CSV table of C-alpha atoms and ligand atoms in Angstrom, one decimal:
chain,number,residue,atom,x,y,z
A,630,UNK,CA,40.4,-99.9,125.9
A,631,UNK,CA,41.0,-102.5,123.1
A,632,UNK,CA,41.0,-101.3,119.5
A,633,UNK,CA,39.6,-104.6,118.3
A,634,UNK,CA,36.5,-106.6,119.3
A,635,UNK,CA,37.3,-110.3,119.8
A,636,UNK,CA,34.8,-112.7,121.4
A,637,UNK,CA,35.4,-115.6,123.7
A,638,UNK,CA,35.5,-118.0,120.7
A,639,UNK,CA,38.3,-115.9,119.3
A,640,UNK,CA,36.2,-114.5,116.5
A,641,UNK,CA,37.1,-111.0,115.5
A,642,UNK,CA,34.0,-108.8,115.1
A,643,UNK,CA,34.5,-106.3,112.3
A,644,UNK,CA,31.0,-105.9,110.9
A,645,UNK,CA,27.9,-104.3,112.3
A,646,UNK,CA,24.4,-104.0,110.9
A,647,UNK,CA,22.4,-101.2,112.2
A,648,UNK,CA,18.6,-101.1,111.9
A,649,UNK,CA,17.6,-97.4,111.8
A,650,UNK,CA,13.8,-97.9,111.7
A,651,UNK,CA,11.3,-100.7,112.2
A,652,UNK,CA,8.8,-98.9,109.8
A,653,UNK,CA,8.4,-99.9,106.2
A,654,UNK,CA,6.5,-99.0,103.1
A,655,UNK,CA,6.1,-102.7,102.3
A,656,UNK,CA,4.7,-105.6,104.3
A,657,UNK,CA,6.6,-108.7,103.0
A,658,UNK,CA,4.8,-111.9,104.1
A,659,UNK,CA,7.9,-113.4,105.6
A,660,UNK,CA,8.9,-110.3,107.5
A,661,UNK,CA,5.7,-108.6,108.8
A,662,UNK,CA,2.1,-109.2,109.4
A,663,UNK,CA,-0.3,-107.0,107.5
A,664,UNK,CA,-1.1,-105.0,110.6
A,665,UNK,CA,1.9,-104.2,112.6
A,666,UNK,CA,2.4,-102.1,115.7
A,667,UNK,CA,5.5,-100.1,115.4
A,668,UNK,CA,7.7,-98.7,118.2
A,669,UNK,CA,7.0,-95.3,119.7
A,670,UNK,CA,9.5,-93.0,118.0
A,671,UNK,CA,11.1,-92.1,121.4
A,672,UNK,CA,12.4,-95.7,121.6
A,673,UNK,CA,14.3,-95.3,118.4
A,674,UNK,CA,17.9,-94.0,118.5
A,675,UNK,CA,18.1,-90.5,117.2
A,676,UNK,CA,20.3,-89.7,114.3
A,677,UNK,CA,22.8,-88.1,116.7
A,678,UNK,CA,22.8,-91.2,118.9
A,679,UNK,CA,23.3,-93.4,115.8
A,680,UNK,CA,26.2,-91.2,114.7
A,681,UNK,CA,27.8,-91.6,118.2
A,682,UNK,CA,27.3,-95.3,118.0
A,683,UNK,CA,29.0,-95.6,114.6
A,684,UNK,CA,31.9,-93.6,115.8
A,685,UNK,CA,32.3,-95.9,118.8
A,686,UNK,CA,32.2,-99.0,116.7
A,687,UNK,CA,34.8,-97.8,114.2
A,688,UNK,CA,37.1,-96.8,117.1
A,689,UNK,CA,36.7,-100.5,118.2
A,690,UNK,CA,37.9,-101.8,114.9
A,691,UNK,CA,34.6,-102.2,113.0
A,692,UNK,CA,35.5,-101.7,109.4
A,693,UNK,CA,32.1,-102.4,107.8
A,694,UNK,CA,28.7,-100.9,108.6
A,695,UNK,CA,25.5,-101.9,106.9
A,696,UNK,CA,22.4,-99.7,107.4
A,697,UNK,CA,19.1,-101.6,107.3
A,698,UNK,CA,15.6,-101.7,108.9
A,699,UNK,CA,12.6,-101.8,108.3
A,700,UNK,CA,13.1,-99.7,105.3
A,701,UNK,CA,16.0,-97.4,106.1
A,702,UNK,CA,15.4,-95.0,103.3
A,703,UNK,CA,12.0,-93.9,104.6
A,704,UNK,CA,13.5,-92.6,107.9
A,705,UNK,CA,13.4,-88.8,107.9
A,706,UNK,CA,16.8,-87.2,107.1
A,707,UNK,CA,18.6,-90.5,106.9
A,708,UNK,CA,20.9,-89.2,104.2
A,709,UNK,CA,22.6,-87.1,106.9
A,710,UNK,CA,23.6,-90.3,108.8
A,711,UNK,CA,25.1,-91.8,105.6
A,712,UNK,CA,27.0,-88.6,105.0
A,713,UNK,CA,28.4,-88.7,108.6
A,714,UNK,CA,29.3,-92.4,108.4
A,715,UNK,CA,30.9,-91.8,105.0
A,716,UNK,CA,33.4,-89.6,106.6
A,717,UNK,CA,34.4,-92.0,109.5
A,718,UNK,CA,38.1,-92.7,109.2
A,719,UNK,CA,38.8,-96.4,109.5
A,720,UNK,CA,35.4,-97.4,108.0
A,721,UNK,CA,36.2,-99.4,104.9
A,722,UNK,CA,32.7,-100.2,103.7
A,723,UNK,CA,29.5,-98.4,104.2
A,724,UNK,CA,26.6,-100.5,102.9
A,725,UNK,CA,22.9,-100.5,102.6
A,726,UNK,CA,20.0,-103.0,102.5
A,727,UNK,CA,16.9,-101.6,101.0
A,728,UNK,CA,13.6,-102.6,99.3
A,729,UNK,CA,14.5,-100.2,96.5
A,730,UNK,CA,11.4,-98.1,96.7
A,731,UNK,CA,13.2,-94.8,97.2
A,732,UNK,CA,16.3,-95.4,95.1
A,733,UNK,CA,15.2,-93.5,92.0
A,734,UNK,CA,15.7,-90.3,94.0
A,735,UNK,CA,18.2,-91.5,96.6
A,736,UNK,CA,20.7,-93.7,94.7
A,737,UNK,CA,23.0,-90.9,93.6
A,738,UNK,CA,23.1,-89.0,96.9
A,739,UNK,CA,23.8,-92.2,98.7
A,740,UNK,CA,26.7,-93.0,96.4
A,741,UNK,CA,28.0,-89.5,96.8
A,742,UNK,CA,27.8,-89.9,100.6
A,743,UNK,CA,30.2,-92.8,100.3
A,744,UNK,CA,27.9,-95.9,100.3
A,745,UNK,CA,29.9,-98.6,98.4
A,746,UNK,CA,27.5,-101.5,98.2
A,747,UNK,CA,23.7,-101.8,98.0
A,748,UNK,CA,21.6,-104.9,98.5
A,749,UNK,CA,18.1,-104.6,97.0
A,750,UNK,CA,15.3,-107.0,97.8
A,751,UNK,CA,13.5,-108.5,94.9
A,752,UNK,CA,11.7,-111.8,95.2
A,753,UNK,CA,9.8,-111.9,91.9
A,754,UNK,CA,9.6,-110.3,88.5
A,755,UNK,CA,5.8,-110.7,88.2
A,756,UNK,CA,3.7,-107.7,89.2
A,757,UNK,CA,0.8,-109.7,90.7
A,758,UNK,CA,3.1,-111.9,92.7
A,759,UNK,CA,5.1,-108.9,93.9
A,760,UNK,CA,1.9,-107.5,95.3
A,761,UNK,CA,1.1,-110.8,97.0
A,762,UNK,CA,4.6,-111.0,98.5
A,763,UNK,CA,5.1,-107.4,99.6
A,764,UNK,CA,1.4,-106.5,99.8
A,765,UNK,CA,2.1,-103.4,97.6
A,766,UNK,CA,1.9,-103.0,93.9
A,767,UNK,CA,5.3,-101.4,93.5
A,768,UNK,CA,7.4,-103.7,91.3
A,769,UNK,CA,7.9,-101.0,88.7
A,770,UNK,CA,9.2,-98.5,91.2
A,771,UNK,CA,11.7,-101.1,92.5
A,772,UNK,CA,12.9,-102.1,89.0
A,773,UNK,CA,13.5,-98.4,88.3
A,774,UNK,CA,15.3,-98.1,91.6
A,775,UNK,CA,17.6,-101.0,90.7
A,776,UNK,CA,18.5,-99.2,87.4
A,777,UNK,CA,19.1,-96.0,89.3
A,778,UNK,CA,21.5,-97.9,91.6
A,779,UNK,CA,23.4,-99.4,88.6
A,780,UNK,CA,23.6,-95.9,87.1
A,781,UNK,CA,24.9,-94.4,90.3
A,782,UNK,CA,28.0,-96.6,90.1
A,783,UNK,CA,28.1,-98.4,93.4
A,784,UNK,CA,31.0,-100.9,93.7
A,785,UNK,CA,28.5,-103.6,94.1
A,786,UNK,CA,24.7,-103.9,93.5
A,787,UNK,CA,23.1,-107.2,94.7
A,788,UNK,CA,19.6,-108.5,94.6
A,789,UNK,CA,18.4,-110.3,97.7
A,790,UNK,CA,15.6,-112.9,97.1
A,791,UNK,CA,13.8,-114.8,99.8
A,792,UNK,CA,12.5,-118.0,98.2
A,793,UNK,CA,9.4,-119.6,99.4
A,794,UNK,CA,8.0,-122.9,98.2
A,795,UNK,CA,4.9,-122.5,96.0
A,796,UNK,CA,5.2,-118.7,96.1
A,797,UNK,CA,8.2,-117.9,94.0
A,798,UNK,CA,10.4,-121.0,93.9
A,799,UNK,CA,9.7,-121.4,90.2
A,800,UNK,CA,11.4,-118.0,89.5
A,801,UNK,CA,14.9,-118.7,90.5
A,802,UNK,CA,16.2,-119.1,87.0
A,803,UNK,CA,14.4,-115.9,85.8
A,804,UNK,CA,15.9,-114.0,88.8
A,805,UNK,CA,19.4,-115.1,88.0
A,806,UNK,CA,18.9,-114.3,84.3
A,807,UNK,CA,17.7,-110.8,85.4
A,808,UNK,CA,20.9,-110.3,87.4
A,809,UNK,CA,23.0,-111.6,84.5
A,810,UNK,CA,21.3,-109.2,82.1
A,811,UNK,CA,21.9,-106.2,84.5
A,812,UNK,CA,25.5,-107.3,85.3
A,813,UNK,CA,24.8,-107.4,89.0
A,814,UNK,CA,24.9,-110.1,91.8
A,815,UNK,CA,22.1,-112.0,93.5
A,816,UNK,CA,21.8,-113.9,96.8
A,817,UNK,CA,19.1,-116.4,97.6
A,818,UNK,CA,18.0,-116.4,101.3
A,819,UNK,CA,16.3,-119.2,103.1
A,820,UNK,CA,13.4,-117.9,105.2
A,821,UNK,CA,14.3,-117.5,108.8
A,822,UNK,CA,11.8,-118.1,111.6
A,823,UNK,CA,11.7,-114.7,113.1
A,824,UNK,CA,8.5,-113.4,114.6
A,825,UNK,CA,5.1,-115.0,114.7
A,826,UNK,CA,3.4,-114.9,111.3
A,827,UNK,CA,-0.3,-115.2,112.0
A,828,UNK,CA,-1.4,-116.5,108.7
A,829,UNK,CA,1.2,-119.0,107.6
A,830,UNK,CA,3.2,-122.1,108.5
A,831,UNK,CA,6.8,-121.4,107.7
A,832,UNK,CA,7.8,-125.1,107.6
A,833,UNK,CA,5.4,-125.5,104.7
A,834,UNK,CA,7.1,-122.8,102.6
A,835,UNK,CA,10.7,-123.9,103.3
A,836,UNK,CA,12.8,-124.1,100.1
A,837,UNK,CA,16.4,-124.9,100.7
A,838,UNK,CA,19.5,-123.4,99.1
A,839,UNK,CA,20.4,-126.9,97.8
A,840,UNK,CA,17.1,-127.1,96.0
A,841,UNK,CA,17.7,-123.7,94.5
A,842,UNK,CA,21.2,-124.6,93.3
A,843,UNK,CA,19.9,-127.8,91.8
A,844,UNK,CA,17.3,-125.9,89.8
A,845,UNK,CA,19.8,-123.3,88.6
A,846,UNK,CA,22.2,-125.9,87.4
A,847,UNK,CA,19.7,-126.8,84.7
A,848,UNK,CA,20.3,-123.4,83.0
A,849,UNK,CA,23.6,-122.1,84.3
A,850,UNK,CA,27.1,-123.4,85.0
A,851,UNK,CA,27.9,-122.3,88.6
A,852,UNK,CA,31.5,-122.3,89.6
A,853,UNK,CA,32.3,-122.1,93.3
A,854,UNK,CA,34.0,-118.8,94.1
A,855,UNK,CA,36.8,-118.5,96.6
A,856,UNK,CA,35.5,-115.0,97.3
A,857,UNK,CA,34.2,-114.2,100.7
A,858,UNK,CA,32.4,-111.0,101.5
A,859,UNK,CA,31.6,-109.5,104.9
A,860,UNK,CA,28.3,-111.4,104.9
A,861,UNK,CA,27.3,-115.0,105.3
A,862,UNK,CA,26.7,-115.8,101.6
A,863,UNK,CA,28.5,-118.6,99.8
A,864,UNK,CA,29.2,-117.5,96.3
A,865,UNK,CA,29.3,-119.1,92.9
A,866,UNK,CA,30.2,-117.4,89.6
A,867,UNK,CA,27.8,-117.8,86.7
A,868,UNK,CA,30.3,-118.9,84.1
A,869,UNK,CA,31.0,-116.4,81.3
A,870,UNK,CA,29.1,-113.6,83.1
A,871,UNK,CA,29.9,-110.9,85.7
A,872,UNK,CA,27.3,-112.2,88.0
A,873,UNK,CA,27.9,-114.0,91.3
A,874,UNK,CA,25.1,-116.1,92.9
A,875,UNK,CA,25.1,-116.3,96.7
A,876,UNK,CA,23.3,-118.6,99.0
A,877,UNK,CA,22.4,-117.7,102.6
A,878,UNK,CA,21.4,-120.8,104.4
A,879,UNK,CA,20.7,-120.0,108.1
A,880,UNK,CA,19.3,-123.4,108.8
A,881,UNK,CA,22.8,-124.9,108.5
A,882,UNK,CA,25.4,-123.8,111.0
A,883,UNK,CA,27.8,-123.1,108.2
A,884,UNK,CA,28.4,-119.5,109.0
A,885,UNK,CA,28.6,-119.5,112.8
A,886,UNK,CA,32.2,-120.5,113.1
A,887,UNK,CA,33.4,-117.5,111.2
A,888,UNK,CA,30.7,-115.1,112.3
A,889,UNK,CA,32.3,-111.6,112.3
A,890,UNK,CA,29.2,-109.6,112.9
A,891,UNK,CA,26.7,-108.1,115.4
A,892,UNK,CA,23.6,-106.1,115.0
A,893,UNK,CA,22.1,-103.1,116.6
A,894,UNK,CA,18.3,-103.3,116.8
A,895,UNK,CA,16.0,-100.3,116.1
A,896,UNK,CA,15.7,-99.6,119.8
A,897,UNK,CA,19.5,-99.6,120.4
A,898,UNK,CA,20.1,-103.1,121.6
A,899,UNK,CA,23.3,-104.7,120.6
A,900,UNK,CA,22.3,-108.2,119.4
A,901,UNK,CA,25.1,-110.7,119.4
A,902,UNK,CA,23.5,-113.3,117.2
A,903,UNK,CA,20.5,-113.2,114.9
A,904,UNK,CA,19.2,-116.5,116.1
A,905,UNK,CA,19.6,-115.9,119.9
A,906,UNK,CA,18.3,-113.4,122.4
A,907,UNK,CA,21.7,-112.3,123.9
A,908,UNK,CA,21.8,-108.6,123.8
A,909,UNK,CA,23.0,-105.4,125.6
A,910,UNK,CA,21.0,-102.2,126.0
A,911,UNK,CA,23.2,-99.6,124.4
A,912,UNK,CA,20.4,-97.0,124.2
A,913,UNK,CA,20.3,-96.9,128.0
A,914,UNK,CA,24.1,-96.4,128.1
A,915,UNK,CA,23.9,-93.6,125.5
A,916,UNK,CA,21.0,-91.9,127.2
A,917,UNK,CA,22.3,-92.1,130.7
A,918,UNK,CA,25.7,-90.8,129.7
A,919,UNK,CA,25.1,-88.4,126.7
A,920,UNK,CA,28.3,-87.8,124.7
A,921,UNK,CA,30.4,-90.2,126.7
A,922,UNK,CA,31.9,-92.4,124.0
A,923,UNK,CA,34.3,-94.1,126.5
A,924,UNK,CA,31.5,-95.6,128.5
A,925,UNK,CA,29.7,-96.6,125.3
A,926,UNK,CA,32.8,-98.4,124.0
A,927,UNK,CA,33.2,-100.1,127.3
A,928,UNK,CA,29.6,-101.4,127.1
A,929,UNK,CA,30.2,-102.7,123.6
A,930,UNK,CA,33.4,-104.5,124.7
A,931,UNK,CA,31.6,-106.1,127.6
A,932,UNK,CA,28.7,-107.2,125.4
A,933,UNK,CA,30.9,-108.9,122.9
A,934,UNK,CA,31.8,-111.4,125.6
A,935,UNK,CA,28.1,-112.6,125.4
A,936,UNK,CA,28.3,-113.5,121.8
A,937,UNK,CA,27.0,-117.1,121.6
A,938,UNK,CA,28.8,-119.9,119.7
A,939,UNK,CA,25.9,-120.4,117.2
A,940,UNK,CA,22.2,-119.8,116.6
A,941,UNK,CA,19.5,-122.2,117.4
A,942,UNK,CA,16.8,-121.8,114.8
A,943,UNK,CA,14.2,-124.5,114.6
A,944,UNK,CA,12.1,-125.0,111.6
A,945,UNK,CA,9.2,-126.8,113.1
A,946,UNK,CA,7.2,-125.8,116.2
A,947,UNK,CA,6.8,-122.3,117.6
A,948,UNK,CA,9.3,-119.7,116.6
A,949,UNK,CA,11.8,-119.2,119.4
A,950,UNK,CA,12.7,-115.7,118.3
A,951,UNK,CA,9.8,-113.4,118.7
A,952,UNK,CA,11.5,-110.4,117.3
A,953,UNK,CA,10.5,-109.5,113.8
A,954,UNK,CA,13.1,-109.1,111.1
A,955,UNK,CA,12.3,-105.4,110.7
A,956,UNK,CA,13.3,-104.6,114.3
A,957,UNK,CA,16.3,-106.8,114.1
A,958,UNK,CA,17.6,-105.5,110.8
A,959,UNK,CA,18.1,-108.2,108.1
B,684,SAM,N1,13.6,-103.2,103.9
B,684,SAM,C1,14.9,-103.6,103.5
B,684,SAM,C2,14.8,-104.8,102.5
B,684,SAM,O1,13.7,-105.4,102.4
B,684,SAM,O2,15.8,-105.0,101.9
B,684,SAM,C3,15.9,-103.9,104.6
B,684,SAM,C4,15.4,-104.7,105.7
B,684,SAM,S1,14.9,-106.3,105.4
B,684,SAM,C5,14.4,-106.9,107.0
B,684,SAM,C6,16.5,-107.1,105.1
B,684,SAM,C7,16.4,-108.4,104.4
B,684,SAM,O3,15.9,-109.4,105.2
B,684,SAM,C8,15.7,-108.4,103.1
B,684,SAM,O4,16.5,-108.9,102.1
B,684,SAM,C9,14.5,-109.4,103.4
B,684,SAM,O5,14.1,-110.1,102.3
B,684,SAM,C10,15.1,-110.2,104.5
B,684,SAM,N2,14.1,-110.9,105.3
B,684,SAM,C11,13.1,-110.3,106.0
B,684,SAM,N3,12.4,-111.3,106.7
B,684,SAM,C12,13.1,-112.4,106.6
B,684,SAM,C13,12.9,-113.8,107.1
B,684,SAM,N4,12.0,-114.1,107.9
B,684,SAM,N5,13.8,-114.7,106.6
B,684,SAM,C14,14.8,-114.4,105.8
B,684,SAM,N6,15.0,-113.2,105.3
B,684,SAM,C15,14.2,-112.2,105.7
B,685,SF4,FE1,9.9,-104.1,104.7
B,685,SF4,FE2,12.2,-105.2,104.0
B,685,SF4,FE3,10.6,-106.3,105.8
B,685,SF4,FE4,9.9,-106.3,103.3
B,685,SF4,S1,11.7,-107.3,104.1
B,685,SF4,S2,8.6,-105.8,105.0
B,685,SF4,S3,10.7,-104.4,102.6
B,685,SF4,S4,11.6,-104.4,106.1
């Protein structure tokens, strides 16, 4: 059994994102429809199954795990999983992506469990707009959650903002200023065409990283940073501040060549590329062979061979990927 995962394009896979629930307490317009049908709970991996999976990945050379969803922090007893993962020898970074709604009470316990970095989604600083974009009036709770995360002393706190034309594109400067004032980082994400959104045309709302960067340069001096993190962001430092600004541009192929990551969907499929359907059913392997970590590792090794060279998102026309982001894990 190898102790590293290397795909057929010679990329070393060291990073896995695990979606622990498809459910969420928000309904962001780019992620979900207002009415969603969620998976029967029996299809979700149990906490024990997730723990086994984490162990198998780390034994195969995975050094970074990010827990995501849906909203991971609304899954019952999820703190226990963070505590188990926090103890995995060989895991260098345990990370979380959250909408921030539960951080007031959970930030400190998560930090204590060993979570090093937290990404918190925040697309707007305007309450009415927040309600339009998430369909919930919870901006205040999220802002308090961000403060709780800063207080808890994570190594890195980062805002994730999805920018949509004519919804929030005029706020990019204010969002960076917010990050600068708080001494945290921020990444801007181009919307990805995942899932079918009944009420809107994604191409109409597309606002590119280049447009965002041009807007920011009117107010800030951005210096390209040589820093790379585990993720696909390209970073710039806001000169004379502690803040880095990242740009995630899935429509360009800029991150495929060096892609080091895979995802586990809420129902236990190992997804080899966010923009393709290649996957392996790890839940079946786990359930047919309970406790057999060797077979699980073997299934992961075999699946890595399926990792495609690059994604094939298309902006216009029908979405090719019918999975929603909450199942995939952003
Ligand atoms: N609920 C958590 C949150 O919102 O941070 C974690 C899951 S969410 C699916 C992870 C990230 O994916 C968030 O930053 C969200 O803004 C982003 N996201 C969701 N749908 C997206 C889409 N269609 N295109 C680009 N980013 C998206
Ligand atoms: Fe929920 Fe996150 Fe999707 Fe928004 S982006 S609906 S918070 S899972």
